[in-house]
Coordinates of C-alpha atoms and ligand atoms in Angstrom, one line a residue:
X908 CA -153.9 130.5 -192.5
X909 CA -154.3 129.2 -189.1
X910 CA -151.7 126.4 -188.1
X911 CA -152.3 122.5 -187.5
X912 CA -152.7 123.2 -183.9
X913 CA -155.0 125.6 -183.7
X914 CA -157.1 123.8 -186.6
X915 CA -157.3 120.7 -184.4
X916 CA -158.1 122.7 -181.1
X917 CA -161.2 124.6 -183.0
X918 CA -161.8 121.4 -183.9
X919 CA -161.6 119.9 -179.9
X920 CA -163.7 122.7 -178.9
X921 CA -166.7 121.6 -181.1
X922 CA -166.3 118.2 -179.8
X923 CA -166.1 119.8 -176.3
X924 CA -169.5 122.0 -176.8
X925 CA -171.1 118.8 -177.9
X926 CA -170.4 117.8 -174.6
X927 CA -171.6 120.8 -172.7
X928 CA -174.8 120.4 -174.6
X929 CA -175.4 117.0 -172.9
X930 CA -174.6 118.1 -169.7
X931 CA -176.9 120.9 -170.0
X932 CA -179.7 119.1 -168.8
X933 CA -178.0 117.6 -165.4
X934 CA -177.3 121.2 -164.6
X935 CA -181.0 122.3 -165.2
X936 CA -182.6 119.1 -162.8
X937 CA -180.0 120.7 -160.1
X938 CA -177.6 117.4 -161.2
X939 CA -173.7 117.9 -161.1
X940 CA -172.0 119.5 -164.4
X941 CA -169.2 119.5 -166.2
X942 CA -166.3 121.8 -166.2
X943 CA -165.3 123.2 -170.1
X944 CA -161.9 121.9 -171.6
X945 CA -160.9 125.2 -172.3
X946 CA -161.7 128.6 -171.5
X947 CA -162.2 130.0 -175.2
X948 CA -159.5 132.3 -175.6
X949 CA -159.8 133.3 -179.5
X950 CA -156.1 132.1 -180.1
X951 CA -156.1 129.3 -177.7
X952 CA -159.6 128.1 -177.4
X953 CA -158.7 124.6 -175.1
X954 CA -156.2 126.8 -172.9
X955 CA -157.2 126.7 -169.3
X956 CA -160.4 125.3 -168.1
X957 CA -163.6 125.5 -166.7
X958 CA -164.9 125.4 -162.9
X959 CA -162.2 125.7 -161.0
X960 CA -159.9 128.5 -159.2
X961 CA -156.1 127.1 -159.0
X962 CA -154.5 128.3 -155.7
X963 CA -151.4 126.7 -155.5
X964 CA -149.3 124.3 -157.7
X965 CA -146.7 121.7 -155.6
X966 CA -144.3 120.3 -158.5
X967 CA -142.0 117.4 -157.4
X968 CA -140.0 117.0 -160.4
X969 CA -137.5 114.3 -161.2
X970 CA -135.1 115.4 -164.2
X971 CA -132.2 113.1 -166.1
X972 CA -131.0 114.8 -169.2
X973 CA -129.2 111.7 -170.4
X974 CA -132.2 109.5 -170.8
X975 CA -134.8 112.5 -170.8
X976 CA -136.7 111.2 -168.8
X977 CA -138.9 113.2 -166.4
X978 CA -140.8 112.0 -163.3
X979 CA -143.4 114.6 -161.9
X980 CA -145.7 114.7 -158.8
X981 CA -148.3 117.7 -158.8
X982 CA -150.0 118.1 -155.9
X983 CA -152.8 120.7 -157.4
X984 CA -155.2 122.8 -155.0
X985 CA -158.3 124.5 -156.1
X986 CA -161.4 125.8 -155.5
X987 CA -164.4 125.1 -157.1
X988 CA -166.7 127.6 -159.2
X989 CA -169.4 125.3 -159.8
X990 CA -170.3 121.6 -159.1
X991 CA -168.1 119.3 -161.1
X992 CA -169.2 115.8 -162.0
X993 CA -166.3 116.1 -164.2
X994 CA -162.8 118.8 -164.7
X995 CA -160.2 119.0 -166.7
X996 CA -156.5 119.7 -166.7
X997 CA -154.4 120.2 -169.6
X998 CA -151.4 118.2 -170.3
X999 CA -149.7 116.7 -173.1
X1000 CA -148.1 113.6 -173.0
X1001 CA -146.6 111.3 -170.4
X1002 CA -148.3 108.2 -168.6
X1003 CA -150.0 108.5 -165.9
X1004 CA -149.5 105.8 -162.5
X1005 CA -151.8 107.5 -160.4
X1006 CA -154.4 110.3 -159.9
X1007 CA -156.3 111.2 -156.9
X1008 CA -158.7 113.7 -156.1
X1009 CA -158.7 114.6 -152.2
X1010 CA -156.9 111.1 -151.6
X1011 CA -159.4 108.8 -153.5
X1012 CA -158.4 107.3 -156.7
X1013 CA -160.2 109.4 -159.7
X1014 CA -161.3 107.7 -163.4
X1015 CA -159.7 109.8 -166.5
X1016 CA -159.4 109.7 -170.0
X1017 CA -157.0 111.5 -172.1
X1018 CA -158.0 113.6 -175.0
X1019 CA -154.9 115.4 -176.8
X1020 CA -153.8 118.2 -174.1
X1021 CA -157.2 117.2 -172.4
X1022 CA -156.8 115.2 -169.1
X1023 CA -160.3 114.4 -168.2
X1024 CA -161.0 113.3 -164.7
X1025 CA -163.7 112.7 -163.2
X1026 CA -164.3 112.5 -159.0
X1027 CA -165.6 110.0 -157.3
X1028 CA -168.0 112.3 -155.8
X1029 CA -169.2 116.0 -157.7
X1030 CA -167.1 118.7 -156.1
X1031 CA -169.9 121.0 -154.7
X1032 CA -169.5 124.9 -155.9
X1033 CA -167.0 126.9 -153.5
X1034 CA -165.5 124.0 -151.7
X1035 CA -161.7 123.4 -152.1
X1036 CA -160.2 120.1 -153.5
X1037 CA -156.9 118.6 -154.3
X1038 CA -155.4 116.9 -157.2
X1039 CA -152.5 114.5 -157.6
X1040 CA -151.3 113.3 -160.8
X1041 CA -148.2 111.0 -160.6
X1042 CA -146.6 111.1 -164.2
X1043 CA -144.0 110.1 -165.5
X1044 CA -142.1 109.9 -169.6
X1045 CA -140.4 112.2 -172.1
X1046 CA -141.5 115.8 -172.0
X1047 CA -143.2 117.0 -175.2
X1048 CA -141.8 120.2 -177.0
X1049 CA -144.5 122.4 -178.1
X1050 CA -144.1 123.9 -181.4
X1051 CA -146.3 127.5 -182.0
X1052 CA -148.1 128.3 -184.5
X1053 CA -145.1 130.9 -185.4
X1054 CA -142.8 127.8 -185.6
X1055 CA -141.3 128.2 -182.3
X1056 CA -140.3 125.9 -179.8
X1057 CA -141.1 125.9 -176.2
X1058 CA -141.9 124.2 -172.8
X1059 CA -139.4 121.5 -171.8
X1060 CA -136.6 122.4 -174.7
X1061 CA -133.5 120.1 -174.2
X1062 CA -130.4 121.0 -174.3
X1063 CA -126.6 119.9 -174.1
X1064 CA -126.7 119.5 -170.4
X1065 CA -130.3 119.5 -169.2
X1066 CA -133.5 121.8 -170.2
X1067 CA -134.1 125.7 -170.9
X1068 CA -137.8 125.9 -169.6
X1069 CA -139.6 128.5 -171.1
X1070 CA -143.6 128.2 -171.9
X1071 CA -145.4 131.0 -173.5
X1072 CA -148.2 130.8 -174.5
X1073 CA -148.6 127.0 -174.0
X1074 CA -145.9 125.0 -173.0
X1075 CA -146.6 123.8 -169.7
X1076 CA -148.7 121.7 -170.3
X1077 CA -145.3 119.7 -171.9
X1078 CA -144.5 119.2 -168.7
X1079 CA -146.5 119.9 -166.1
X1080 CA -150.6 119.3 -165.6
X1081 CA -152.0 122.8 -165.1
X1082 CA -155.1 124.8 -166.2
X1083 CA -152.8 126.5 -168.6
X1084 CA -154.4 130.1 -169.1
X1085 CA -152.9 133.5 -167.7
X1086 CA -156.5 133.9 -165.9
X1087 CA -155.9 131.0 -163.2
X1088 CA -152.7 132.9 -161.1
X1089 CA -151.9 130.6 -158.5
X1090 CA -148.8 130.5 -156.4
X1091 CA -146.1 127.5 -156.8
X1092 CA -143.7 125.2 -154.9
X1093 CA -141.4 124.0 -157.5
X1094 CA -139.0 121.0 -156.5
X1095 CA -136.9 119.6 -158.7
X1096 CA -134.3 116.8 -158.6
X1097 CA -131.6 116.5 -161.0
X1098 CA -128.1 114.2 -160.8
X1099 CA -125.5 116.1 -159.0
X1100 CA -123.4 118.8 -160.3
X1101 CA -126.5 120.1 -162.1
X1102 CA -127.9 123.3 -161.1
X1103 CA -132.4 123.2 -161.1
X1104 CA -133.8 126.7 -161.1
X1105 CA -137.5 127.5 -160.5
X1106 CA -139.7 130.6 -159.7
X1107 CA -139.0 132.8 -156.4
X1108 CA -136.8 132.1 -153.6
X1109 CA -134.4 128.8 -153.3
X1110 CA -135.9 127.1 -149.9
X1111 CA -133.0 124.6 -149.6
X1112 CA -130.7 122.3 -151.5
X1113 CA -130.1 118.9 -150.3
X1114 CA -127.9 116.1 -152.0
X1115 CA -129.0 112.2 -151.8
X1116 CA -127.8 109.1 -153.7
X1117 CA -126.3 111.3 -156.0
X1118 CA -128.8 113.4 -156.5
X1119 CA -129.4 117.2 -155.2
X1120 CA -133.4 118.2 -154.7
X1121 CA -133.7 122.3 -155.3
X1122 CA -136.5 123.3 -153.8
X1123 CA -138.0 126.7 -155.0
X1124 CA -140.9 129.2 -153.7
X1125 CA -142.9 131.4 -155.4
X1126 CA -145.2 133.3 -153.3
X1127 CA -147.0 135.8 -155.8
X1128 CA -149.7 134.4 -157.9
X1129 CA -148.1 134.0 -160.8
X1130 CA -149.5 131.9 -164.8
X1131 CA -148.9 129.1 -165.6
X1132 CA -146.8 129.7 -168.5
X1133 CA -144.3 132.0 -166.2
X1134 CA -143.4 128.6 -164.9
X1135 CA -140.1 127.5 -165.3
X1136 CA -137.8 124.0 -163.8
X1137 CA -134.4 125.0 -166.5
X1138 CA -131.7 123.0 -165.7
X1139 CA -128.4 121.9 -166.6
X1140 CA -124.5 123.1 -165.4
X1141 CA -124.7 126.6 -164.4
X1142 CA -122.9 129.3 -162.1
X1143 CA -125.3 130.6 -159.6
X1144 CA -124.8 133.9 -157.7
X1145 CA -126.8 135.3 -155.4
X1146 CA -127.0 138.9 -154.6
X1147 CA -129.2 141.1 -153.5
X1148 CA -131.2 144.7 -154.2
X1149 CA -132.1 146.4 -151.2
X1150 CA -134.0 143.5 -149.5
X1151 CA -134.6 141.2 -152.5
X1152 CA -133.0 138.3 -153.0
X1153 CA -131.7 138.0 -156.9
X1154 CA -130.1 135.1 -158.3
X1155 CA -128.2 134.8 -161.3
X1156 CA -127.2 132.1 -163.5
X1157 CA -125.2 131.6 -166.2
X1158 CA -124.6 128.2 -168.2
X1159 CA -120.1 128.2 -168.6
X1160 CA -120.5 128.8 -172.1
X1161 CA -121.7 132.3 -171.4
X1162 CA -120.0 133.5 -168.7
X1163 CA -117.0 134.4 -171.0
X1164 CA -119.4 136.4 -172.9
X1165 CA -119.7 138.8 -169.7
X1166 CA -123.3 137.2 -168.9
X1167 CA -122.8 137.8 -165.5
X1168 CA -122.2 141.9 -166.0
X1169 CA -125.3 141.9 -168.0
X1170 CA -127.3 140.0 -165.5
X1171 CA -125.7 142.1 -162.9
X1172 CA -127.4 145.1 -164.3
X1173 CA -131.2 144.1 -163.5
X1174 CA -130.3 145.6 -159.7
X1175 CA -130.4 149.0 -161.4
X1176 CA -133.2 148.2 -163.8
X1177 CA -135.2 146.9 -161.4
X1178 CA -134.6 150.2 -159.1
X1179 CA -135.3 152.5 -162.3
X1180 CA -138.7 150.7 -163.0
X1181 CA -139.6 150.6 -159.4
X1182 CA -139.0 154.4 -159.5
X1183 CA -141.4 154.7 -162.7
X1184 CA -144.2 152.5 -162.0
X1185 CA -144.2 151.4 -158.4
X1186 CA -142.3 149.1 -156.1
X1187 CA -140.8 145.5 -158.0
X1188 CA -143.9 142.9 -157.6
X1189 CA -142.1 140.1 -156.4
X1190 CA -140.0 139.0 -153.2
X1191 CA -137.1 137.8 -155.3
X1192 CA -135.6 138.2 -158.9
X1193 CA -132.8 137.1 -160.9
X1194 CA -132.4 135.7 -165.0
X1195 CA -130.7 132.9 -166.1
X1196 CA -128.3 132.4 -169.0
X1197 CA -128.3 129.4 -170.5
X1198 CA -126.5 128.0 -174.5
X1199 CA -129.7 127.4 -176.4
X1200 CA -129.3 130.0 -178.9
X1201 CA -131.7 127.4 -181.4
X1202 CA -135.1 129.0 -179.0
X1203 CA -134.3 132.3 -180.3
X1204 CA -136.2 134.1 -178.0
X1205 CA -136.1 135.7 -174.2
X1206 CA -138.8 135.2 -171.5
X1207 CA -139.8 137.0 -168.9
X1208 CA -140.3 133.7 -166.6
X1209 CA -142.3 135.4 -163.1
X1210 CA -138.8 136.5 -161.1
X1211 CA -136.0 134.6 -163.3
X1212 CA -136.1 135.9 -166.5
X1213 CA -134.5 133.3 -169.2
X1214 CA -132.0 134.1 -171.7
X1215 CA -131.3 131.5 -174.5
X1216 CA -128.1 133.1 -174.7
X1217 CA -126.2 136.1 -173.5
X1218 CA -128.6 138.9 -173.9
X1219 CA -127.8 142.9 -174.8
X1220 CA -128.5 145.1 -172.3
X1221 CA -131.9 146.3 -173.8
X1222 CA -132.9 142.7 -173.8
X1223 CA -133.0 142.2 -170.0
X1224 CA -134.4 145.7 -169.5
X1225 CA -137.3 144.4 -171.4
X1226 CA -137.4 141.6 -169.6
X1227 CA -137.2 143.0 -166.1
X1228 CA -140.0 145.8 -167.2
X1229 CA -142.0 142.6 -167.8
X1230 CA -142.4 141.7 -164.1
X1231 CA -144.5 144.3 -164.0
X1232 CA -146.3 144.2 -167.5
X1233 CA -147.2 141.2 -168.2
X1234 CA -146.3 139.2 -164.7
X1235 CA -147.4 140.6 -161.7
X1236 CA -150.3 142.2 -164.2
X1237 CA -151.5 139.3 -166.3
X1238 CA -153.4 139.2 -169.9
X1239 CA -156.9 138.3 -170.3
X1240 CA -157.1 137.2 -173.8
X1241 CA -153.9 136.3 -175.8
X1242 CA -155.2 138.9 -178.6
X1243 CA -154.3 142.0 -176.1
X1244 CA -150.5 140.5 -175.9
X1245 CA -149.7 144.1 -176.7
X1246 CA -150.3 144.9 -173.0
X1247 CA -147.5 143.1 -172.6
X1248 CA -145.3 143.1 -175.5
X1249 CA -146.0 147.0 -176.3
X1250 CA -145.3 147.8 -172.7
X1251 CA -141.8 146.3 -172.4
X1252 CA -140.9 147.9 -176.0
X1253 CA -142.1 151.1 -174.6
X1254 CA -140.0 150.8 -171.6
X1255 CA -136.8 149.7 -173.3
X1256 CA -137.0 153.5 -174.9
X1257 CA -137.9 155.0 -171.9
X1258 CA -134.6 153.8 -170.1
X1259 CA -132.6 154.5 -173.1
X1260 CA -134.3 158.1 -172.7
X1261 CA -134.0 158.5 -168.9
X1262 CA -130.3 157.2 -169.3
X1263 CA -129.3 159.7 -171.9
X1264 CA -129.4 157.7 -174.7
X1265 CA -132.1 158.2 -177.5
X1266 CA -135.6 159.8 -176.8
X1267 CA -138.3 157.4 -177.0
X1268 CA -139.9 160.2 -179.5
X1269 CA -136.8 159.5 -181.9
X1270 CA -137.5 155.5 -180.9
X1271 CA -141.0 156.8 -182.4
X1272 CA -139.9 158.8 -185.2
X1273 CA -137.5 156.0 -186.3
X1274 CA -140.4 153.3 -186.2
X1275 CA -143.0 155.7 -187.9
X1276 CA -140.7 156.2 -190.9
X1277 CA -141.7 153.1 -192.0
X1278 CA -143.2 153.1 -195.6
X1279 CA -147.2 153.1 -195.6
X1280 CA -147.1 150.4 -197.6
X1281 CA -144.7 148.1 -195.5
X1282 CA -146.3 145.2 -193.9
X1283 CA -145.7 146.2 -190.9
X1284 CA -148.8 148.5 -190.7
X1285 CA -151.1 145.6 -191.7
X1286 CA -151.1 144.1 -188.2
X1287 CA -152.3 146.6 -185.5
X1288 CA -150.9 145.4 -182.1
X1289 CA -154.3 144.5 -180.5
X1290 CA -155.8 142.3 -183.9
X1291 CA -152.8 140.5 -185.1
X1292 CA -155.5 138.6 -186.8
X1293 CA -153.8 135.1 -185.3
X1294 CA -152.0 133.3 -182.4
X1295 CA -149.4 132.7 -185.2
X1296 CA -148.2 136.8 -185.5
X1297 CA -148.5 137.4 -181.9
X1298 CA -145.0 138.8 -181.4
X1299 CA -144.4 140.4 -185.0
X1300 CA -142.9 143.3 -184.4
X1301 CA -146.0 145.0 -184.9
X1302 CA -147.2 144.2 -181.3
X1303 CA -144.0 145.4 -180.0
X1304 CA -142.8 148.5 -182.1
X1305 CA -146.4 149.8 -182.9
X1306 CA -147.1 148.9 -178.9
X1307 CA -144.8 151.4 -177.8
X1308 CA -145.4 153.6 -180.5
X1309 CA -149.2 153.8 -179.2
X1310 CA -148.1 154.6 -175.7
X1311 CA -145.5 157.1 -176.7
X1312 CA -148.5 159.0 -178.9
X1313 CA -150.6 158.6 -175.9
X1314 CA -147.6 159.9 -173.5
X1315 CA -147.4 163.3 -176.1
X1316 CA -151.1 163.4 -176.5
X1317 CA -152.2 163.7 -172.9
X1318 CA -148.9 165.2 -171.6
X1319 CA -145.8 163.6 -169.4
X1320 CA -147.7 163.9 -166.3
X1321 CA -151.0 162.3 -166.7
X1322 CA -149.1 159.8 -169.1
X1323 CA -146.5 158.2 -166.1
X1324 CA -149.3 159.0 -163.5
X1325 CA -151.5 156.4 -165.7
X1326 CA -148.9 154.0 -165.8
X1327 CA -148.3 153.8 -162.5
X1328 CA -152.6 153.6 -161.5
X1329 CA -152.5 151.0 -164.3
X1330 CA -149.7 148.9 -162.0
X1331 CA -151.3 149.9 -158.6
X1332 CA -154.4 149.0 -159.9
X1333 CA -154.1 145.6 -161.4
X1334 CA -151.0 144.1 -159.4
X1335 CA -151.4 140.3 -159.6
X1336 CA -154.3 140.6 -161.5
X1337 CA -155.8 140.2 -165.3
X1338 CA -157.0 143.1 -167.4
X1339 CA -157.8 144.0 -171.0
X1340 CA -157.0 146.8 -173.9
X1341 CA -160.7 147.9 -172.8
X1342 CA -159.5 148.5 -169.2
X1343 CA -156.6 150.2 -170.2
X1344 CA -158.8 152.7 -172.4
X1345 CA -161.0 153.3 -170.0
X1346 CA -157.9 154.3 -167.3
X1347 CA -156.3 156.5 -170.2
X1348 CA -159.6 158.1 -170.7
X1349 CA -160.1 159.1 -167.2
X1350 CA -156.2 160.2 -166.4
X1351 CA -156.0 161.8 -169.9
X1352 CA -159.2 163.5 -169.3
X1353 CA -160.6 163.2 -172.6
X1354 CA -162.3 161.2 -175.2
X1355 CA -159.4 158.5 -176.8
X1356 CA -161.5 156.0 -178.1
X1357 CA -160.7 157.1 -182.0
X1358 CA -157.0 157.7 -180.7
X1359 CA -156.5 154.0 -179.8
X1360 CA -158.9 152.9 -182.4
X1361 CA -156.5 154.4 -184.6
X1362 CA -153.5 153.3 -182.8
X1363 CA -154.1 149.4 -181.7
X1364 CA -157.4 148.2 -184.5
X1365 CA -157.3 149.6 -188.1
X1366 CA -154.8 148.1 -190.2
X1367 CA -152.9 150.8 -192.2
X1368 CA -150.4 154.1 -191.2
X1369 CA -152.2 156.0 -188.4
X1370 CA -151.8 160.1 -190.1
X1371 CA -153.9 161.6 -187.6
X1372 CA -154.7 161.2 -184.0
Ligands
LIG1453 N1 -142.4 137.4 -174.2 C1 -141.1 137.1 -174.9 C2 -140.4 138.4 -175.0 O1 -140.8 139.3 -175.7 C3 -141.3 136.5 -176.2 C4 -141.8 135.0 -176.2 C5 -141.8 134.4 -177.5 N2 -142.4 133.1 -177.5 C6 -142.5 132.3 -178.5 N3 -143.0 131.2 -178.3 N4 -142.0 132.7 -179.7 O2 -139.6 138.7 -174.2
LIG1454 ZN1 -141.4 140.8 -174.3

């Protein structure tokens, strides 16, 4: 059954192909056209948008947890992909005060996460532009179709910012698919005595009026729903690994709970995985701990991994192993969140195994001893068959599973040796399961497409591959 949600944004996508439809003709007399509201991702059809190329996000963000109330300046530059009489961004929520394209005051309309704008003057194809929106109101929580909560999720003492798939939009204007990688200045003010975190390196730290601007850097391209502004009273450390900055922090709550050892550890994970796959993607890294054990979940933010609550060990090694599947190389489609999910199950066993702990064949054998008629098997990792069973366990146990059976099928060496083509390859890019075939084919040196036919499509017990 799909969800509400993504009933109403099929629904906004045939609204929005009427549109195109009109335009049509503009385009064919040589006219200006208009950019899609979304980029028709089969889960998430209004994700994203069309015609433009985002470069580089500047957030000015203005945060008080007691009235919840959250002031935002984006400063948004991008390049065009064709002419644009007319873009979108997506955003839900907030009123607007002002929006200017390259300085001049723009018209827009608002249509659910739609923001419509239209120029003054059509953007011409391959030229760059800016966009300000001033905006200002309560952040909306997004609820998924699974039921859980993300983007700007309040909590005792401020916000635990976590977005994926589509909670920034809940608080900041973006062209909210993992496609458009752009790189980010995040600056957030809060009232002093509360600590603002953002993506890559802190670039200062001032106090005014009683207020204290953090002002973070992230200089990878990085999606949209990586994003993250969490704040409230934490601990902050700083340390580093070799020459990377990593900062830790951890809400008082937690830091009884030994949060600090655990985040500690990522300096060693992070020199394991490096080891494996190929040098850490980012210029900085770190996780925070915050007490919001209601989200329920862990995200692999782009270099500050968030923890609802004082993770186990395995949880921020699957985090961390996310910088490099999933982060630095980015999803196409929402359907292959295997890619992602798969890849940072299979490298939880792989520590363990490399660790002396348990093999990730008896991780493997444990999984496959599941009944053929459990559930479980109904859901191949790369056709969930819906946004709202995206991380079922299927996408993460039967993930790994497939890369461990492709690791015995094609032999250790060819098997890491793929991996770490697979990262060299794709570093701050976007790929899909079809790229990933096509890699294994060529480093297995063989035929594999009934192996992950098998593995990743056909809903029931794989017996032989
Ligand atoms: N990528 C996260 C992890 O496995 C899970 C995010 C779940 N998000 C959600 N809205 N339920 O580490
Ligand atoms: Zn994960």
């Amino acid at each position: 059954m799909p969800s509400v949600l993504s009933r109403r944004a099929a629904t906004g996508v045939l609204a929005a192909l009427t549109t195109l439809a009109i335009a049509t003709p503009a385009a064919a007399t040589g006219g200006s056209t208009v950019g899609s509201p979304g980029l028709g991702d089969p889960y998430f059809p209004l994700a994203g948008n069309g015609g433009y190329d985002v470069k580089h996000y500047s957030l000015d963000l203005d945060y008080t947890r007691a009235d919840n109330h959250l002031g935002g300046s984006a400063v948004i530059t991008a390049r065009a992909t064709q002419n644009l009489s007319r873009f979108d961004l997506d955003l839900r929520g907030f009123a607007i005060s002002s929006l200017r394209v390259d300085g001049a005051p723009a018209r827009f309309t608002r249509d659910g996460q739609e923001l419509v704008i239209t120029p003054k003057h059509t953007l011409r194809a391959g030229r760059s532009f800016t966009v300000r929106v001033d905006y200002a109101g309560e952040p909306t929580e997004v609820i998924d179709p699974d039921g859980s909560s993300e983007g700007w999720v309040t909590t005792g003492d401020g916000a635990f910012v976590v977005n994926e798939p589509q909670g920034s939009p809940g608080w900041f204007p973006a062209n909210d698919n993992p496609r458009d990688k752009a790189t980010y200045d995040i600056a957030i003010t809060v009232p002093k005595g509360i600590t603002a975190i953002g993506n890559g390196r802190l670039v200062s730290k001032r106090d005014h009026k009683g207020k204290t601007t953090w002002r973070w850097r992230e200089d990878s391209p990085m999606a949209t729903y990586l994003a993250t502004a969490t704040n409230g009273v934490f601990e902050l450390r700083v340390s580093k690994v070799g020459k990377i900055p990593l900062y830790h922090a951890v809400d008082p709550a937690e830091v009884p709970k030994g949060a600090f050892d655990l985040l500690g550890a990522e300096a060693e994970v992070i020199t394991f995985f490096s080891g494996l796959y190929g040098p850490y993607p980012f210029s900085s890294g770190g996780g925070v701990v915050d007490n919001a054990p209601e989200v329920g979940y862990a995200l692999e933010s782009q270099t500050k991994s968030q923890y609802d609550q004082t993770p186990d060990a395995s949880t921020v090694v699957h985090e961390i192993s996310h910088q490099w599947f999933g982060d630095s190389i980015s999803l196409t489609s929402w359907q292959d969140i295997w890619l992602n999910e798969g890849f940072a199950a299979f490298s939880e066993w792989i520590y363990a195994e490399k660790h002396g702990g348990e093999t990730a064949q008896q991780a493997f054998d444990a999984s496959f001893a599941r009944s053929a008629t459990s559930s479980f098997w109904r859901r191949p990792p790369a056709n969930v068959g819906g946004p709202e069973f995206m991380f079922g366990s299927a996408v993460y146990d039967r993930g790994a599973m497939t890369l461990q059976a492709l690791r015995v099928k094609i032999g250790d060496r060819a098997f890491f040796g793929l991996l770490r083509d697979w990262y060299a390859k794709n570093r701050n890019g976007n790929v899909t399961t079809a790229d990933f075939v096509k890699l294994a084919e060529k480093r297995g040196g063989q035929q594999l497409d009934a192996f992950f036919d098998t593995w990743l499509y056909q809903p029931v017990k794989p017996t032989t591959w």
